[in-house]
Coordinates of C-alpha atoms in Angstrom, one line a residue:
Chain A
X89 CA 159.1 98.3 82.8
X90 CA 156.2 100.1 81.1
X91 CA 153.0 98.6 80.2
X92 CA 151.9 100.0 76.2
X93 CA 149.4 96.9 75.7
X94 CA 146.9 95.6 77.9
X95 CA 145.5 91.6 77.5
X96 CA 141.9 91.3 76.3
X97 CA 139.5 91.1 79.1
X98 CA 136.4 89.0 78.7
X99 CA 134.0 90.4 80.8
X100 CA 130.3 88.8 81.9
X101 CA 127.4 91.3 82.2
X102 CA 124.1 90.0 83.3
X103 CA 121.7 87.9 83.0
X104 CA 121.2 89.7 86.6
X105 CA 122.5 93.2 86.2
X106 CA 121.4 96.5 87.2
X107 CA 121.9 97.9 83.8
X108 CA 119.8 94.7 82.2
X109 CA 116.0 95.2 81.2
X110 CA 115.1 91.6 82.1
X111 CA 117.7 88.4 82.2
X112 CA 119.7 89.4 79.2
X113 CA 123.4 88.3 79.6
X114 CA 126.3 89.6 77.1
X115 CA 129.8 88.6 77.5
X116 CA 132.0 91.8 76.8
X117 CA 135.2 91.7 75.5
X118 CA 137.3 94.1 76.2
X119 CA 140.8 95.9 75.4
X120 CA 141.2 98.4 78.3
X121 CA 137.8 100.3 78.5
X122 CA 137.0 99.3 74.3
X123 CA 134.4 96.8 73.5
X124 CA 135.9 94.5 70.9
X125 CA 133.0 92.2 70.8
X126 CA 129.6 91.3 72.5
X127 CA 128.1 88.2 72.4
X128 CA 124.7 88.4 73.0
X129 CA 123.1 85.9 75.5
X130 CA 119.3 85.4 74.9
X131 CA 116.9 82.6 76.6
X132 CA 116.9 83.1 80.3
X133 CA 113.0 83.9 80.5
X134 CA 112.1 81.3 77.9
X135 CA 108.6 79.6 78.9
X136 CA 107.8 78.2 75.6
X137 CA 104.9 80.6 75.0
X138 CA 104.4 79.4 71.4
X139 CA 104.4 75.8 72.7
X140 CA 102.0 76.6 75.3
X141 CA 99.6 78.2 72.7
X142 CA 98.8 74.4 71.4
X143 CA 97.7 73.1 74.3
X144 CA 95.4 76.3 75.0
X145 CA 92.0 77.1 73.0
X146 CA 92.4 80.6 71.3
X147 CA 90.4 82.2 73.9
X148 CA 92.8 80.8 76.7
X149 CA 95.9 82.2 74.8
X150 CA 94.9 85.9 75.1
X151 CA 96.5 86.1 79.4
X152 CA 99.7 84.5 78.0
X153 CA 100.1 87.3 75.0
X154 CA 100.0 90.0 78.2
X155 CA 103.4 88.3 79.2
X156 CA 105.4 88.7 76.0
X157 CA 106.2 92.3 75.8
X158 CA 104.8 93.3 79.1
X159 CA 104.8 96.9 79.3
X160 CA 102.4 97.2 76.3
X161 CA 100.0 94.0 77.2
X162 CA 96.9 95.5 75.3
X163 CA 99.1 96.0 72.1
X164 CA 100.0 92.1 72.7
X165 CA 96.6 91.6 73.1
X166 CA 95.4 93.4 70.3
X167 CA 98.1 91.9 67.8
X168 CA 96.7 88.4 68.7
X169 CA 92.9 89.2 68.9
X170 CA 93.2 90.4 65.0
X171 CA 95.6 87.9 63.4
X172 CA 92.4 84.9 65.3
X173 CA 89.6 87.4 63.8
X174 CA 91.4 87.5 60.5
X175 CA 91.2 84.1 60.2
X176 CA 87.5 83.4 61.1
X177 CA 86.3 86.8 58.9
X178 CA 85.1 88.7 62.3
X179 CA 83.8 91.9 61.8
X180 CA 83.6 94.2 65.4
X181 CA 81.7 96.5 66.5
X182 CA 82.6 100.1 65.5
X183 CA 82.9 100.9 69.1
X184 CA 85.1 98.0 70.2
X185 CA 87.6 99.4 67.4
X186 CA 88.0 102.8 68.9
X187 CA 88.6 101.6 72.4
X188 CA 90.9 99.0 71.5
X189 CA 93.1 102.0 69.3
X190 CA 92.2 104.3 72.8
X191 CA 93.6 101.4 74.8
X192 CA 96.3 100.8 72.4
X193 CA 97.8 104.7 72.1
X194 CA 97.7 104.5 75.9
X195 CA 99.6 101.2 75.8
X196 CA 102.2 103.1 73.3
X197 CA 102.8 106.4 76.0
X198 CA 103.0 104.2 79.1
X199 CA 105.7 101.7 77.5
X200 CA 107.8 105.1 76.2
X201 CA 107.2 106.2 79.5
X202 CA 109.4 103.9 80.9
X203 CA 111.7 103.6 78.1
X204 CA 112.6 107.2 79.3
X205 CA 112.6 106.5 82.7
X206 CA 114.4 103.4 82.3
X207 CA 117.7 104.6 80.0
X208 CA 117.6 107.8 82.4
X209 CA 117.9 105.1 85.3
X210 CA 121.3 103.3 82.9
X211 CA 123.0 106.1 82.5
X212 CA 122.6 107.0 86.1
X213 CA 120.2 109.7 86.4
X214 CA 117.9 108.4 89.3
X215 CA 116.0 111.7 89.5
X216 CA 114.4 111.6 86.1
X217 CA 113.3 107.6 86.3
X218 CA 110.8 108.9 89.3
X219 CA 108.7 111.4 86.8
X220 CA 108.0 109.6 84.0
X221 CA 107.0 106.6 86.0
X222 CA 104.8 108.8 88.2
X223 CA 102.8 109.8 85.2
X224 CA 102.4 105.9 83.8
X225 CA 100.6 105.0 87.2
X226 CA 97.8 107.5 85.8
X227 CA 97.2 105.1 83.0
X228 CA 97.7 101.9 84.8
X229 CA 94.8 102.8 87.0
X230 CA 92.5 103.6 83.7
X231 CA 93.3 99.8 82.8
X232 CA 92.7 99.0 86.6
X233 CA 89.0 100.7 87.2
X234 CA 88.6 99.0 83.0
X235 CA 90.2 95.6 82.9
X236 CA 90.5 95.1 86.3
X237 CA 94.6 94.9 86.3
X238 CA 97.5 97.1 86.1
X239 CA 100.0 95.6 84.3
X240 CA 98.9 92.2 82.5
X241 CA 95.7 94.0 81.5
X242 CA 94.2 90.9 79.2
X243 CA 91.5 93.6 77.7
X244 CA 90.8 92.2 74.9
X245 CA 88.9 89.4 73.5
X246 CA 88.5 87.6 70.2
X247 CA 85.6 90.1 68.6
X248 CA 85.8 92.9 70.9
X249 CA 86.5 94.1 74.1
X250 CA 86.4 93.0 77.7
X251 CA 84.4 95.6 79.6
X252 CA 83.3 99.0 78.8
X253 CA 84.7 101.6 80.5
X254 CA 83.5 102.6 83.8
X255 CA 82.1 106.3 83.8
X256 CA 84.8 107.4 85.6
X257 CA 87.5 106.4 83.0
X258 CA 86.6 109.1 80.5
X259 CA 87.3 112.4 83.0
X260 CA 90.0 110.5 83.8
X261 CA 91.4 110.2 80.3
X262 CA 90.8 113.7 79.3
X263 CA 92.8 115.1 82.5
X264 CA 95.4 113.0 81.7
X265 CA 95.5 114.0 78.0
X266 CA 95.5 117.9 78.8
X267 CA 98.5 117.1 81.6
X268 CA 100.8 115.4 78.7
X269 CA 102.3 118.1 77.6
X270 CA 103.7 119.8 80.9
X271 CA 104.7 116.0 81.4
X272 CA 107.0 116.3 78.8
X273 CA 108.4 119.7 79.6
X274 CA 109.6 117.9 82.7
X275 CA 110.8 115.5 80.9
X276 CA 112.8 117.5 78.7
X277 CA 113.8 119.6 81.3
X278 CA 114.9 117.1 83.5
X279 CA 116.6 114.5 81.2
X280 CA 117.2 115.1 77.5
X281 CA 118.1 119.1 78.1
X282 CA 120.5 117.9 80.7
X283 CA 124.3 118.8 79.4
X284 CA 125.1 115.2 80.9
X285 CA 122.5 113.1 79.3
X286 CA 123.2 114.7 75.8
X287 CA 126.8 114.3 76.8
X288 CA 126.2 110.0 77.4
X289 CA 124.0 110.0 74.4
X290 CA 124.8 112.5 71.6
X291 CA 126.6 110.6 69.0
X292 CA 127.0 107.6 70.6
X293 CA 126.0 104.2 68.5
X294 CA 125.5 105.7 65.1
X295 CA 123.3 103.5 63.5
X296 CA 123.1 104.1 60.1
X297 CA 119.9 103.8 57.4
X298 CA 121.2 101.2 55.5
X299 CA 122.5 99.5 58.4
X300 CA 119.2 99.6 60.2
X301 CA 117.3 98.5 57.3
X302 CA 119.9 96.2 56.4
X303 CA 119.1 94.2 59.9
X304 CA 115.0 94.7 59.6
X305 CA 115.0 96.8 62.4
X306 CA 111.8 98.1 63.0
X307 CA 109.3 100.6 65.2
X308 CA 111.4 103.9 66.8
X309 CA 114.7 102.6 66.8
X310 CA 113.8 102.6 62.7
X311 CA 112.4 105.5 62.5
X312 CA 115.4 107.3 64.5
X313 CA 117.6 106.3 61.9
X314 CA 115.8 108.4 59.3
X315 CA 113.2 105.5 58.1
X316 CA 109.7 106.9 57.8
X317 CA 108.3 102.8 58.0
X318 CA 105.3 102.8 60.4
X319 CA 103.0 99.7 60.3
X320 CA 100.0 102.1 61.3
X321 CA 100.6 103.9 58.5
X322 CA 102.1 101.6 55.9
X323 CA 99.8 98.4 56.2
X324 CA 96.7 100.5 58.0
X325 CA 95.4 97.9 60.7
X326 CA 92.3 98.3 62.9
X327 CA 90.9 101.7 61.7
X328 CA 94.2 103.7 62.2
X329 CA 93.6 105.4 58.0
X330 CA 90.8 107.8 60.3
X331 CA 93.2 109.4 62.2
X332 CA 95.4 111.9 61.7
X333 CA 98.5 111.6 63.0
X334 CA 102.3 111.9 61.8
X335 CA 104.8 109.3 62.0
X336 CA 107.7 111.2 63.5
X337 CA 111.2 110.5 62.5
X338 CA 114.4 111.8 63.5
X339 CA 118.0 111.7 61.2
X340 CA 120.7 111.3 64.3
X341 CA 121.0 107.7 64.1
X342 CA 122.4 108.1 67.5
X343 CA 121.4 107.0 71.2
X344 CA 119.5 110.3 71.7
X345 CA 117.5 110.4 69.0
X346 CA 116.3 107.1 69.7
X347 CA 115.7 108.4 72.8
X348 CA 114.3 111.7 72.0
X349 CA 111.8 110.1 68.8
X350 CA 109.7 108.0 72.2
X351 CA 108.6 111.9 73.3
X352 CA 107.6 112.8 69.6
X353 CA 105.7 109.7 69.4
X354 CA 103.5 110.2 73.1
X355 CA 102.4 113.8 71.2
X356 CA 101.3 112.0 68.3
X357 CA 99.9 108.9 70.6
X358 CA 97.7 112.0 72.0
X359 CA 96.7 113.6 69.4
X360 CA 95.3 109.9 68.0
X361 CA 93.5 109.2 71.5
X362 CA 91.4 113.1 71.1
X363 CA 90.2 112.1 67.8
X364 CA 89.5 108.3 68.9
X365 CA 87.5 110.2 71.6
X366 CA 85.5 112.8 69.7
X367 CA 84.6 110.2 66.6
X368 CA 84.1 107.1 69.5
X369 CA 80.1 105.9 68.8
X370 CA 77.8 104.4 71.6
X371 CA 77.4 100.6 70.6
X372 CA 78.3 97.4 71.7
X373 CA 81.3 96.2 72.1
X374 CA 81.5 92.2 71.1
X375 CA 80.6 91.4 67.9
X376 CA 78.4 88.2 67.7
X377 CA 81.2 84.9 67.9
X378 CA 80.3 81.5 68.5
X379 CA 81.2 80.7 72.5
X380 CA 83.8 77.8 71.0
X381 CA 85.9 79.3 69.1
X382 CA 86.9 77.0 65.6
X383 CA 88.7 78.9 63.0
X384 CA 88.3 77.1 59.6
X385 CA 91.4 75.2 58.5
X386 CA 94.1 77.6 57.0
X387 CA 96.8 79.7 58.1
X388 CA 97.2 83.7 58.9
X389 CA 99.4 86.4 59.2
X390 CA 99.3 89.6 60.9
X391 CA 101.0 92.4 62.1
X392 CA 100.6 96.0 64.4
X393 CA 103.6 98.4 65.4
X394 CA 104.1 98.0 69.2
X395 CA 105.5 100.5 70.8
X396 CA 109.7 98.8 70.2
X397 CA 108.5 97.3 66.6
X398 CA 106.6 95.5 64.6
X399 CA 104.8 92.6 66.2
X400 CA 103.4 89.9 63.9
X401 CA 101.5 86.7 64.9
X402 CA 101.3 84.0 62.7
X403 CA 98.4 80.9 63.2
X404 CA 97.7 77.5 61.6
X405 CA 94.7 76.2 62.1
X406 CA 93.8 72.7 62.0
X407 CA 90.0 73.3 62.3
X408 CA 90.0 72.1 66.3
X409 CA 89.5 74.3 69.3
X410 CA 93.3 75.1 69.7
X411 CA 95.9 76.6 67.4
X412 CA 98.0 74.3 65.4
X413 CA 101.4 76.2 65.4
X414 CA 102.0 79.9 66.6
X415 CA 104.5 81.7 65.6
X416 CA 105.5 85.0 67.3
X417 CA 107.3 87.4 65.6
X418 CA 108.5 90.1 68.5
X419 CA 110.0 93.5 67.7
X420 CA 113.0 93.9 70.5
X421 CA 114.1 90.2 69.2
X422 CA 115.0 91.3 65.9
X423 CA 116.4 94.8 67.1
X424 CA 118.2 93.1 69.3
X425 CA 120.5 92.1 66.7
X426 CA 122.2 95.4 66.0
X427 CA 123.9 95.8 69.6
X428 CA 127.0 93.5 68.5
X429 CA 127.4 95.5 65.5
X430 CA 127.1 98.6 66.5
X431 CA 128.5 98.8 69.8
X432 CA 131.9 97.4 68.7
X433 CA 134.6 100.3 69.5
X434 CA 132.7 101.9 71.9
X435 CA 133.6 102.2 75.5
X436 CA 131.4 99.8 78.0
X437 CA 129.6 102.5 79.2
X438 CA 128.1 103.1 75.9
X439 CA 127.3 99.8 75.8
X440 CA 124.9 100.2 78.4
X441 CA 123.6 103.6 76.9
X442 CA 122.7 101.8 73.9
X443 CA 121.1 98.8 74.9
X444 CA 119.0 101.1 77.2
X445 CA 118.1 102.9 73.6
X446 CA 116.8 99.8 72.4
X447 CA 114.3 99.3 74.6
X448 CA 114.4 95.7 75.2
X449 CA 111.8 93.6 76.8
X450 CA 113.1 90.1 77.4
X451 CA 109.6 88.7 78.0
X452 CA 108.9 89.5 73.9
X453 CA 112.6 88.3 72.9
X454 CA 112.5 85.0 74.7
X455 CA 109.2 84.4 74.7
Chain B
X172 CA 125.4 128.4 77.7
X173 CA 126.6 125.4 79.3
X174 CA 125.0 124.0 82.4
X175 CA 121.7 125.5 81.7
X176 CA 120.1 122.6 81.0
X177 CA 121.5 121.2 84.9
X178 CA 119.9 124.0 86.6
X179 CA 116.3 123.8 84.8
X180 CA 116.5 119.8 85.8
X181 CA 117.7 121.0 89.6
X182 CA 114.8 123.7 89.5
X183 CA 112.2 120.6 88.4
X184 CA 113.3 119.1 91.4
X185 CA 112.7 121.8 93.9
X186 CA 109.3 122.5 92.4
X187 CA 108.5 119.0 93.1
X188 CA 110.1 118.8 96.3
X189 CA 107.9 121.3 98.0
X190 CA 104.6 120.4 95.9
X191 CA 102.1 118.0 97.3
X192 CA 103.1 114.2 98.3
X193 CA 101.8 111.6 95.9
X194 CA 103.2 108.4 97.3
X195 CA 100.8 106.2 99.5
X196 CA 101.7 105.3 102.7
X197 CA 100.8 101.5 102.2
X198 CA 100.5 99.3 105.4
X199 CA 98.9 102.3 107.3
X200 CA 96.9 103.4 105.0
X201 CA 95.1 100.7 102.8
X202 CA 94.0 102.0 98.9
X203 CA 90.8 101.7 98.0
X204 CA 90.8 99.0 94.8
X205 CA 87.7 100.1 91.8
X206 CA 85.3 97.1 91.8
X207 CA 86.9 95.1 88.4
X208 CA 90.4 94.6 90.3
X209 CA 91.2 90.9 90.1
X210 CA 93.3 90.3 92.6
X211 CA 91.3 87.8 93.8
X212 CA 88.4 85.3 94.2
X213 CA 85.1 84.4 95.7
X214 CA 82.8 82.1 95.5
X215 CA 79.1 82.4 96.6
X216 CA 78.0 78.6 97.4
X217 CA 74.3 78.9 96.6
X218 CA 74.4 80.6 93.0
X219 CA 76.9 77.6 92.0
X220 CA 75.0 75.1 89.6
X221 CA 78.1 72.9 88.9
X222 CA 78.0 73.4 85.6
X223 CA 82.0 73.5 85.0
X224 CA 82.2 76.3 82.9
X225 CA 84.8 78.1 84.9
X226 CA 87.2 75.1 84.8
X227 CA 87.0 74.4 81.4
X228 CA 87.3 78.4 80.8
X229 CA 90.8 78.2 82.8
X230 CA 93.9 77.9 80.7
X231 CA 96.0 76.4 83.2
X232 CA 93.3 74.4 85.2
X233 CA 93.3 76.3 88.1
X234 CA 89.9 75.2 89.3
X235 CA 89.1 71.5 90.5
X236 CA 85.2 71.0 91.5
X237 CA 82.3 68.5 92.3
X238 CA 79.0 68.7 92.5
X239 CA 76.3 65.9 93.7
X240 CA 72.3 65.5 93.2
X241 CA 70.1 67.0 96.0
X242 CA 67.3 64.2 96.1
X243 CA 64.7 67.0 97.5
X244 CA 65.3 69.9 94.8
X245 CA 66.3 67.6 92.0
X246 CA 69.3 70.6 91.4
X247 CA 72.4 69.8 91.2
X248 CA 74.5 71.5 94.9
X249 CA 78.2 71.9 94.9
X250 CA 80.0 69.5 97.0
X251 CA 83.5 70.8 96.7
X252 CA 85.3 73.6 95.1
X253 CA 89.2 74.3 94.9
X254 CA 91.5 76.2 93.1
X255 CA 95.1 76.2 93.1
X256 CA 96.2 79.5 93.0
X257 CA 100.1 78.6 92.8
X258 CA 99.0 78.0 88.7
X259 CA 96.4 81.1 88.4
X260 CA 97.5 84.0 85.9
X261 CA 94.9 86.3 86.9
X262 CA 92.7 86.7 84.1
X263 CA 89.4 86.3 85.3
X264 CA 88.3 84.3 82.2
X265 CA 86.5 82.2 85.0
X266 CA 84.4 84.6 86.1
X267 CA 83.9 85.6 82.5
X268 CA 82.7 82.2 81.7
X269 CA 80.6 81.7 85.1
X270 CA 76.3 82.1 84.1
X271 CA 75.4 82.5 87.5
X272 CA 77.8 85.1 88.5
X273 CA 78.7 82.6 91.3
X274 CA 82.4 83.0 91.1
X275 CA 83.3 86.7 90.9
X276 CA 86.5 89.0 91.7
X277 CA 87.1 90.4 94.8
X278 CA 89.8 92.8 95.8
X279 CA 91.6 91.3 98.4
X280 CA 95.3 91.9 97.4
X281 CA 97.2 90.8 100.5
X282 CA 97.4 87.1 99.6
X283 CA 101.1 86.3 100.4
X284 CA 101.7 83.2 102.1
X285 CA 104.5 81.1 103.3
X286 CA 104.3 77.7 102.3
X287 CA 103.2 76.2 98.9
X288 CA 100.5 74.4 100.4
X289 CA 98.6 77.6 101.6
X290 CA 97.9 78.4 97.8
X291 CA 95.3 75.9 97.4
X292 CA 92.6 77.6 97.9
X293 CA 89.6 75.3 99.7
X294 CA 86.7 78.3 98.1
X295 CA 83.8 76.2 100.1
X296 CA 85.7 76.9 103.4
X297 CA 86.9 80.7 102.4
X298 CA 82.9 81.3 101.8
X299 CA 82.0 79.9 105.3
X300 CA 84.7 81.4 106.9
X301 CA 84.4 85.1 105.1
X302 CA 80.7 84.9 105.1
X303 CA 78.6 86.5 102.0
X304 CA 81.5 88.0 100.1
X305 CA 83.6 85.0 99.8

C-alpha cells in the first residue's frame, strides 16, 4: 500500500512558543510540511489600556503608553504627549523638541536592534541575537542615567520633557554614535551575509506593493515592499522638516529585505541624532502648562512612525480631568494582517521567518 | 564564492571570543545604579507635610497616607504612610509631584519577596529601620 496523499493537519503554535514575540497563538493548517491556512489568534495580553485611559487623568496615562509597544516606550510616549498637546494648543520649548527627536531616533535603533536580533534568534541563529542586543544595553543605560529606567522609560511629559540629561549622557551618546557603524559590519557579517540566513529569507513571503498597500501596511515592512510612505517625512511631526535624512526603501518584497531595510534605517536614525545634536539649543525643557491638566472639549487626532508603523492616538475630550475615549491605533496590529495572506503555500518554517519579519509586539497589538 | 559569508560570521566570533568580557558577574559583584534609577522608594519622615500630592499624582493608587495636627508646631506631622507596591508601575510621577522632595527614588533593586503580603510597603517603618535614606 503506498501513501500519495497525506490528511490535513491542524496544528497549534503559541500563544507560548519559542518562535512567538509575546502571547500570539496561530493555528496552522497543514498538508505535509505546506501551510494551507493560519488563523491568527490575537488577545492574550489584552489589559484594556484604552479603557484604563478613562479612569486616569492625562498625566497619569503617559506610564501605561510605555507598555503598548514596549521596545520603543519614548516613541509611545511621544505619540501620546503630542496628540494631548495638540489638543490644548501647547507650544514647547525648542530644546524639549530636539531631545524628545534624540530620545526618539534612539528609541527607533534600539527597537531594530532587536528586531535583528530577534528573527536571527527564529531562524536559529543564536550567535547573532547576542550582538545586536549587546549594543541596545548602550542605549538603555542613556535612558537609565536620563529617565531613570531601562525599558518603560516614561520620559516624557505633556509640554516637554522629564529630566535633562545628566552630563554624562552626551559623551555617552557621541561614543555610541561613532561605534554604529562597525556595529553594523558585525551585523552584516554575522547575520544577513550569512549563506544560511539569505538562504531562510531570500525570496520568502513576497509581499507585493499593491498587496501591502492594499492592507494599509505601514512603517519598514511598507517601505520594504517598494513604498516610499514615511510619516516623518510625509505629515512632518515634531520638527523632523530640519533634518536631513532619507527614508530608505528597498524593492525585494521578501523576508530579507524587511529585514535588511531595519539596518538602513539605524544609519539614517544616526545621521538625524548628529544633526539633533549640533542644532540642540540650551533652554528649558517644559513649556509653561497648568499643573491640572483640562483640554477644552473636542476631539484630536495624531500620528508618528514608530519604529514597526504608524502609531496614531486618537482623544475626546469632555472638558474634565480625564480623557473621554482613547483610541489607539498601533502599527504591528494592522501589519499583522498580512501573515494569513501571505504565508499561505509556504512551508512552516517560513512561517516563522516571516512573522519574525514583521516585527510584532503583542503589547501594541492587544493593547 | 559560496560559504564566504559563514567564515566572516565564524571570524566575528573568534574576534569576540578572545576580546575583553562585557557581561557582569551579578550576585558577586553588585552594579553601581546612576542616581535617577527608580527601582525604588524612600521616604524621609520629617520633610513630609501631608499634603497628598503623591497619592493623588499615582495612577493606580499605590500610596495610602495620614497625617494628624501637632498641637505644639501647629504643622501638620505624618501619622502613617503606605504604599502597595504589588500595584506600582514604576513611574515616579510621585516623586514628581512631591514639593518637599520627601518621597524620592532610591536604587535598591533587589526587592523580590515571597508572599503577597510583603509588598505592602509600611514607608514609616522602612525609614526607621534604614535610617536617613529610607
Amino acid at each position: 500500500m503506498s501513501i500519495d496523499k497525506t490528511e490535513e493537519l491542524v496544528l497549534n503554535m503559541g500563544p507560548q512558543h519559542p518562535s512567538m514575540h509575546g502571547l500570539f497563538r496561530m493555528i496552522v493548517h497543514l498538508e505535509g510540511e505546506t501551510v494551507t491556512e493560519i488563523e491568527p489568534k490575537i488577545g492574550y495580553l489584552h489589559r484594556g489600556i484604552e479603557k484604563l485611559a478613562e479612569s486616569r487623568t492625562y498625566t497619569q496615562f503617559i506610564p501605561y503608553t510605555d507598555r503598548l509597544d514596549y521596545l520603543a516606550s519614548p516613541h509611545n510616549n511621544w505619540a501620546y504627549v503630542q496628540t494631548v498637546e495638540k489638543l490644548m494648543g501647547v507650544e514647547i520649548p525648542e530644546r524639549a523638541e530636539y531631545l524628545r527627536v534624540i530620545f526618539g531616533e534612539l528609541a527607533r535603533i534600539a527597537s531594530h536592534q532587536v528586531m535583528i536580533a530577534s528573527t536571527a534568534l527564529d531562524i536559529a541563529g543564536w550567535t547573532a541575537w547576542g550582538y545586536a542586543f549587546r549594543d541596545r544595553e548602550r542605549i538603555l543605560d542613556m535612558y537609565e542615567m536620563t529617565a531613570g529606567s531601562r525599558l518603560t522609560v516614561n520620559c516624557m511629559r505633556i509640554g516637554g520633557m522629564s529630566a535633562e540629561p545628566p552630563a554624562e549622557f552626551w559623551p555617552a551618546l557621541e561614543s555610541f554614535l561613532d561605534d554604529t557603524p562597525e556595529m553594523l559590519e558585525e551585523y552584516y557579517g554575522i547575520f544577513f551575509g550569512n549563506e544560511i540566513a539569505q538562504g531562510r529569507l531570500k525570496n520568502v513571503g513576497i509581499m507585493p506593493k499593491e498587496l501591502a498597500e492594499n492592507l494599509s501596511i505601514t512603517g519598514p515592512v511598507l517601505r520594504a515592499s517598494g513604498v516610499q510612505y514615511d510619516v516623518r517625512k510625509a505629515y512632518p511631526y515634531s520638527i523632523y522638516d530640519r533634518f536631513d535624512f532619507d527614508v530608505p526603501v528597498r524593492y525585494g518584497c521578501d523576508s530579507y529585505d524587511r529585514t535588511i531595510i531595519r539596518m538602513d534605517e539605524i544609519k539614517e536614525s544616526v545621521k538625524i541624532i548628529r544633526q539633533a545634536i549640533r542644532d540642540i539649543p540650551e533652554g528649558p525643557i517644559m513649556a509653561k502648562v497648568p499643573k491640572v491638566i483640562k483640554p477644552p472639549v473636542g476631539e484630536v487626532y495624531h500620528r508618528v512612525e514608530n519604529p514597526k508603523g504608524e502609531l496614531g492616538f486618537y482623544i475626546v475630550s469632555d472638558g474634565s480631568t480625564k480623557p473621554a475615549r482613547v483610541r489607539i491605533r498601533p502599527g504591528t496590529f494592522v501589519n499583522l494582517q498580512m501573515l494569513p495572506i501571505v504565508a499561505k503555500g509556504w512551508k512552516i518554517q517560513d512561517v516563522v521567518a516571516i512573522f519574525a519579519t514583521l516585527d510584532a509586539v503583542l503589547g501594541e497589538v492587544d493593547k | 564564492m559560496f560559504g564566504k559569508g559563514l567564515f566572516q560570521g565564524l571570524g566575528i566570533t573568534f574576534k569576540r571570543m578572545v576580546g575583553p568580557n562585557i557581561t557582569e558577574f551579578y550576585p558577586e559583584q553588585k552594579p553601581v545604579l546612576p542616581s535617577r534609577v527608580r527601582s525604588s522608594m524612600g521616604l524621609q519622615r520629617e520633610k513630609c507635610i501631608c499634603c497628598n500630592m503623591c497619592a493623588m499624582a499615582c495612577p493606580n493608587g499605590v500610596i495610602k497616607l495620614t497625617g494628624e495636627k501637632d498641637e505644639e508646631s501647629k504643622k501638620r506631622v505624618l501619622k502613617s504612610y503606605h504604599m502597595d507596591l504589588g500595584r506600582c508601575l514604576f513611574c515616579g510621577l510621585c516623586t514628581e509631584a512631591c514639593p518637599t522632595k520627601a518621597l524620592t527614588v532610591t536604587q535598591e533593586y533587589e526587592n523580590a519577596v515571597f508572599e503577597a503580603d510583603d509588598m505592602k510597603w509600611d514607608m514609616i517603618a522602612r525609614a526607621e529601620r534604614k535610617g536617613k535614606e529610607g
